[in-house]
Structure formats: C-alpha cells, structure tokens
Amino acid sequence: MKNPSSSLSRRSLLKSLGYFSLAFGIPLQSDLSLADAPNTKPALPGDLNTNRKLSAWLRINADKTVTLLVGKVELGQGVLTAVSQVCAEELDVDMSRVKVISGDTALVPNEGVTAGSFSMPYCATAVQYASAELRSILLGLASEKLKTPLEGLSVQDGLIKSVTGLSVSYWDLVLGTALEREATGTVKPKDPSQYKYIGKNIIRVDFPKKMTGQEIFIQELRPKGMVYAHIVRPPSYLSELLSVDENAARSMPGVLKVVRNGRFLGVIAKREQQALDAANALSKSAKWAEHTELPTHEGIFDWLLKTKPNKIIPTKQQKRASTEVPAKVIEATYFRPFHMHASIGTSCAIATLDAAGQLLIQTHSQSVFETGLAIAKMLGMDPSKVRCQHQQGAGCYGHNMADDAAADAALLACAYPGVPVRLQYTRQQEHQWEPYGSAMVIKTKAALDEQGKILDWDLQLWSNPHGTRPNGDAGNLLSARYLQKPFELPLPINGGPPNYAADRNAIALYDFPGHQVLTHFITDMPVRVSSTRGLGAYANIFAIESFIDELAHAFKVDPVEYRLRFLKDARARDVIQKAAAMLGWGSFVKKPGHGRGIGFAKYKNTATYCAVALEVEVNEKTGRIRVTKAVSSADAGQIVNPDGVKNQIEGGLIQSLSWTLKEEVKFDQTRILAEDWTSYPILTFSEIPNIDIELIDRPGMPFLGCGEASQGPTSAALANAVFDATGVRFRRLPFTPDRIMQGLRKA
C-alpha cells in the first residue's frame, strides 16, 4: 500500500509544521556510554543536568531561524539577550535568527526560579553546551553528506562549507521531527579567540519594542474580550471580616460579578474604573475586627533579639590553632530595617479559564513553574491544567506581589470563566501587602594583636526568613490564607551552603585564623517577609565591610591596605585595587564634611566580585548626605554582554543607595503605615551621582551572576564615607537626615 504522505516533499512538510528538530541517522559514541551507564548519569553543565534533552532547549525552524527555549525569565537583567548571544555564538548563526521563548510552562525547560544571580551560571552555561553540541551534530551530518572530513568544514550563519566547494545549510540537514536526544556535555565550547558575539555590546533584544512603545509589559496587555478586576484587602494582617454588603458593589454600573470566598473579596467589571469604584464601595461597607500585636518599626530590633529563634545555625565554625592572647577586642552592632521591593509599576496578571477547563495565567512572576503548581493546589486543579506564561513586568528582583496577582487573577477567572480577567493592584495594596526584605541585627566582634592583625572574627546575626516564595505550596500565596478553607503558611527554612539566605555573605571572604558565624533564624514573622535583592547579603556585607573599616581606623591603617592584608584571593584584590584607583584613593584631598569610603564582596562567595568606592558630602546643618562620585569595579568571570553587566552593577548601586539613605517600612502595633511614595520615599533622579563602572573580563572562565553583586558593597562604602566625612560611625540603616543629625549631636 502506498504511503499517503509520500507525495509530500520534506521541505513542504517541514513548512507545514512550522519548525523541525533533529533525529539522528548516525550513532554517536556518547549514546553507548549513556546506555551502558548504571542507574546514575554523569552530571551535565548548568541546567542541562536537570533538563537533559536537547529538544527541551533548541529547535531548528523551517523559516531558517533557531528557537531557543529557556526557563529563566527577563526581569530587566538582560538575560534573554545574553543567552541569545551565547546560542548564536556556539551555533555559528546570525543573532537575528535566534528567537527566544522564555518562561512558558507549557513549552520551556523547568529551570526553577529566576533568582540568586543564577541565570548566567546555570541557564547560559546550559545554552552554551547545548548549542555547541547541536553544532557538532550538524557538522557530523554535513561531513557524511558532503563526504568531507570534519576538519575540512567551516560554518557561517548556518551554512556549512566544505573545502571542496560544496555546501549544505543547517536547514537542509534535518531528519525527522523530534530532537529527542540527551545532551552529553562532552562537546567543548569555542575558544574565546573565535568569539563573534560573546564579549560584545549587543543591543538588548527587548529594547526595540520598548523603545517604540509596543506592548511588552504585562501591565500594557489588553487581550480581546478582557474584563477588569479589583480586590479588597483587610486593613491589617489578622483582621477578621465581621460583615460586608455585597450589594453595595453588585448594583454599580458595569459590575459583572462580586466574588466572596472567606475573607477574600473581589469584583469584576467591564472597565477598569468601574472595577475600582466597586471595590472601593465594597471596602467601605466591610466591617473588620483588628488586632494590636505588632512590635512597631522602632521596636523590631529588640523584638528580634528577644524572640526565641527557630534554630541557631552554625554557619561557620573555624577555631584558631594558635594560643596567642589578643591585645584588643572590638565589638559593634548593625541594624537593617524591613525594605520594600517598591516596584514602580504595581503587580499585575491576566488569567483565562477556557471551556475545556484549561487555565492560562499571564504573569511577571519569577517562579512560573512553582507559582503555577501553588495556584493549582489552591484551586484544587490538576497542575497540568494550569499554564503560566511569563510576560515582562515593571521590574523587580525578589519576591514581590507578582505571584499574588497571578493567584488573585486565577481565583477571579475561575469565578468568571471564558474571558481574560485582568487584575492590577493599587499603590496602597502593593506597598502594604508585599513581602518585605527582612529586618536584621548583626553583632560583630574581633580579637586582634597589637599590630591590628585579626586573630578571631565573630559574627552573629538575627533575622526573619528571606524566602517565602510559592514553591509549589499554596500557603505562600497571600489570598490562599484568606479563603473560606484557608491554607496554612508553611514553616520557612533558611537556605544552606553555598548560597545561604539570612546568612548569605555572612562568611567574610577574608582569611582569619579564627572565624565563627552564627545565624539566629527566627520564623515568627510580625510582618510579611520574603526575598529582596540579595537576601541577607545586603545587611551582612554592610556589617562586615563597616566593621573591617572600623578596625582599620582603630589601628590607623588605610582601609584599602587593611583589607588587602587579609585577602589571598587575587581576583578579590584586583577589584578592590581597581575601584580605589578609579576613585583616586591615593590622591584624595580631605575637606571638612567630605569623605570617601570603599566596600567589597564576592556575591555569595561564589558569584561576581565587586568593589564600590564613593565620595560624599555631609551637610552638618541639615544631616543631608549627597553622594558626589561613585565608582565600581567588577569581575563577573567571562562576560557575555559588557553593557548588560554594567547596567546590573549600576542599577544595584543605585537601589542600594536608595535603601541605605531612605528606605524603611514603618508600622505601628496594628498595621503597615507605608502606603505611598511619601510614606516610603525612594531615591530620585536628581539624587543619583555620576557612576563609573569598569569590568575585569576573564575569557574562558565560568559565567558569574552579577545582578545582586553591588548591593552590599554600596551600603558599606556609603557608611564608611560618611564616617570619613564626619568622624561619626552610623550603624543603623537608613541614614536619614534626622538620624545623621542625632548622631552628630551625640558625638
């Protein structure tokens, strides 16, 4: 019997499919080693280790493009541009051919949460090795087809040329319809001397749409038939709903539905303003019973020190071998308040429940897979029926309310199926209900000899959790805890080595004979907390780098020289010396009210090395601090896009200045007081100094994550510069004018 499809040409079939991948007509040696392997498989580079099929990452398309599929998402860090550069580089295709699909749970490999500066070391590394292996396979197929040894072949933009003059393109080599082959991780990527794209300033792939005002942010999307929703939050965390008049909203113009489920209240309307007006009416009619039990923002540090920790974690225990008696012991305590993400655009999501019971959620969540699973549990749905599709948001590093917005939109979409339901929070809701970065107390103590050599270094920290993301658990979704059948918040855990969480960067990179770090991990949470940029690293580096500066001044040693005494890591020394040189450290002329300071860290002690140096002016009449000059030196390993790395270092520096100078979540015994930009101010454009960034590139070295590298060094550099300017050491953040004036008056 004749095959009914035999009259179709391979090309017409592939065009009808829209894309095609690879099957292999020739066996590779790696197949045999994998087949003969016992129960365990060899580790693969980066996220290839957990997503081992090449088909999970790459497609060769009929329109002569390459589709790159990644589980990491674009948060403003430029990751989609960087992985496109890596893919184009290793495949030897033009950048314009690479099309990226990111963060769609129905299509892409599960790479977990986009956080922790893991996108480059894990995702980009996986893309690098997958692309290099695919190129190798294509060359093998071309060698067979052109009857030319591999060494006689070259590739230019997907066209494989033979020394004999024959050629064949990637798109002519495809066999079959599925690239269902596990990567081996054995194909070595290109030598840096061959790079065309890696190490170059390529314009970000998302910029053209953004610069021309096209719809790219979730807040801008308006799918056909969309309706609008708003919710009503309680006035405070533990408020009990006594009564509510649903008819107050139901009878208003444009209202399509009022939804009540326990203490969860929402409205759906035809237009945005109608939904907001109805939500306000519903809120006005609601009667709540509130509780008074918060420790207040002024009392939070005493509360942390007095509250029994869930556990005391010996983060580092290194006893000194010598029996030398210290000549001097110095101690200091540092304080970080609760911080907001303070996203400029409030969190938003669009959810649609179709007739087949499939729920599509468009979200700017950093954890699309985990959030989708948590929402499925909240709704009692089969997880396979919930699809999260990442859309870019207005910017956030950490766990803001994107996941909550996705959950709330899903709840309302299930109550009003068949059309897209859009939900976006008000500024007050975002400010008062987002998960904040945890307040912390850090106590430091050093035992020193007569020359200022540190013999014993002791750091103890007290902190709430830094991670309550919806890692597949519905209890971490805010509204799930307010439903008629509420979900319990699971007991948070503190991440262990090498990344840590509350104790991230609490282990100083300096070499001390005796070195102890204890983490007092407190799971009782007076306010909602979770991940902000850098987790505990911001406060821990602030404390470490402030304290080592204090020790340098106590022994009248230059702070840069003092740091270098205890640093064996050559790359660490390089960034410190470069930043100092950029600031003109050796030629700085001291003037009244002017000072300079430096701070350093290797983020997580595994990622980017970063040093920040600042010059400041302190107005002793007003307490106002003005940063006049900011420089930073960073070593991010092999740099894919220098401009992208500079943007990350600069952006982190600016946000850290804002945290350090202004930001503190204030609350009384009952509720959060911060509800707008007046009650929670952030750094303005006019307050941003001139910033100079220099990078140390390490071609051939592993990619290092850089998105959170400058947070801690900046806070410490500012504290140290203020001390240099005033002679007064400030240890409680933020350095507001009132706090500076109080310190100067006490001096």
Tab-separated table of N, CA and C in Angstrom, residues 105 350-354 356-362 372 375-376 379 381 383-388 406-407 409-411 413-414:
chain	number	residue	atom	x	y	z
A	105	THR	N	5.355	27.701	30.810
A	105	THR	CA	5.446	26.383	31.446
A	105	THR	C	4.995	25.246	30.543
A	350	ILE	N	-3.059	38.471	34.178
A	350	ILE	CA	-4.259	38.225	33.376
A	350	ILE	C	-4.476	36.719	33.358
A	351	ALA	N	-5.676	36.286	33.716
A	351	ALA	CA	-5.976	34.853	33.760
A	351	ALA	C	-7.230	34.559	32.954
A	352	THR	N	-7.210	33.410	32.275
A	352	THR	CA	-8.348	32.992	31.449
A	352	THR	C	-8.615	31.510	31.680
A	353	LEU	N	-9.843	31.183	32.071
A	353	LEU	CA	-10.265	29.787	32.185
A	353	LEU	C	-11.134	29.473	30.979
A	354	ASP	N	-10.665	28.565	30.107
A	354	ASP	CA	-11.418	28.298	28.885
A	354	ASP	C	-12.459	27.195	29.102
A	356	ALA	N	-12.579	24.242	28.111
A	356	ALA	CA	-12.033	22.911	28.361
A	356	ALA	C	-11.451	22.777	29.763
A	357	GLY	N	-11.573	23.850	30.558
A	357	GLY	CA	-11.047	23.801	31.914
A	357	GLY	C	-9.569	24.078	32.014
A	358	GLN	N	-8.973	24.631	30.930
A	358	GLN	CA	-7.558	24.991	30.941
A	358	GLN	C	-7.419	26.433	31.431
A	359	LEU	N	-6.526	26.638	32.400
A	359	LEU	CA	-6.314	27.963	32.973
A	359	LEU	C	-4.984	28.528	32.482
A	360	LEU	N	-5.048	29.636	31.760
A	360	LEU	CA	-3.852	30.332	31.292
A	360	LEU	C	-3.642	31.561	32.168
A	361	ILE	N	-2.448	31.671	32.731
A	361	ILE	CA	-2.115	32.824	33.571
A	361	ILE	C	-0.922	33.540	32.966
A	362	GLN	N	-1.121	34.774	32.577
A	362	GLN	CA	-0.026	35.613	32.085
A	362	GLN	C	0.469	36.440	33.269
A	372	GLY	N	2.672	28.301	39.354
A	372	GLY	CA	1.597	27.564	38.698
A	372	GLY	C	1.147	26.367	39.510
A	375	ILE	N	-0.811	27.597	42.580
A	375	ILE	CA	-2.159	28.041	42.211
A	375	ILE	C	-3.056	26.837	41.937
A	376	ALA	N	-2.521	25.818	41.283
A	376	ALA	CA	-3.299	24.603	41.038
A	376	ALA	C	-3.759	23.984	42.360
A	379	LEU	N	-6.573	26.050	43.916
A	379	LEU	CA	-7.850	25.909	43.215
A	379	LEU	C	-8.342	24.471	43.182
A	381	MET	N	-7.051	22.134	41.290
A	381	MET	CA	-6.996	21.755	39.891
A	381	MET	C	-5.827	20.812	39.623
A	383	PRO	N	-2.534	20.086	38.098
A	383	PRO	CA	-1.467	21.010	37.684
A	383	PRO	C	-1.287	21.082	36.174
A	384	SER	N	-1.588	19.992	35.461
A	384	SER	CA	-1.437	20.016	34.006
A	384	SER	C	-2.438	20.947	33.338
A	385	LYS	N	-3.462	21.364	34.086
A	385	LYS	CA	-4.476	22.270	33.533
A	385	LYS	C	-4.119	23.743	33.739
A	386	VAL	N	-3.017	23.998	34.453
A	386	VAL	CA	-2.620	25.380	34.747
A	386	VAL	C	-1.337	25.702	33.990
A	387	ARG	N	-1.427	26.672	33.137
A	387	ARG	CA	-0.270	27.101	32.330
A	387	ARG	C	0.078	28.539	32.682
A	388	CYS	N	1.323	28.762	33.108
A	388	CYS	CA	1.811	30.120	33.358
A	388	CYS	C	2.674	30.557	32.182
A	406	ALA	N	-1.034	36.850	40.261
A	406	ALA	CA	-1.370	35.687	39.430
A	406	ALA	C	-2.434	34.837	40.112
A	407	ALA	N	-2.279	34.624	41.425
A	407	ALA	CA	-3.245	33.819	42.171
A	407	ALA	C	-4.603	34.500	42.242
A	409	ALA	N	-5.848	36.801	40.167
A	409	ALA	CA	-6.466	36.794	38.838
A	409	ALA	C	-7.041	35.411	38.541
A	410	ALA	N	-6.330	34.345	38.951
A	410	ALA	CA	-6.809	32.984	38.724
A	410	ALA	C	-8.090	32.709	39.505
A	411	LEU	N	-8.126	33.138	40.756
A	411	LEU	CA	-9.333	32.976	41.567
A	411	LEU	C	-10.537	33.623	40.899
A	413	ALA	N	-10.787	34.562	37.676
A	413	ALA	CA	-11.070	33.981	36.359
A	413	ALA	C	-11.902	32.709	36.496
A	414	CYS	N	-11.664	31.935	37.553
A	414	CYS	CA	-12.465	30.726	37.780
A	414	CYS	C	-13.904	31.081	38.154
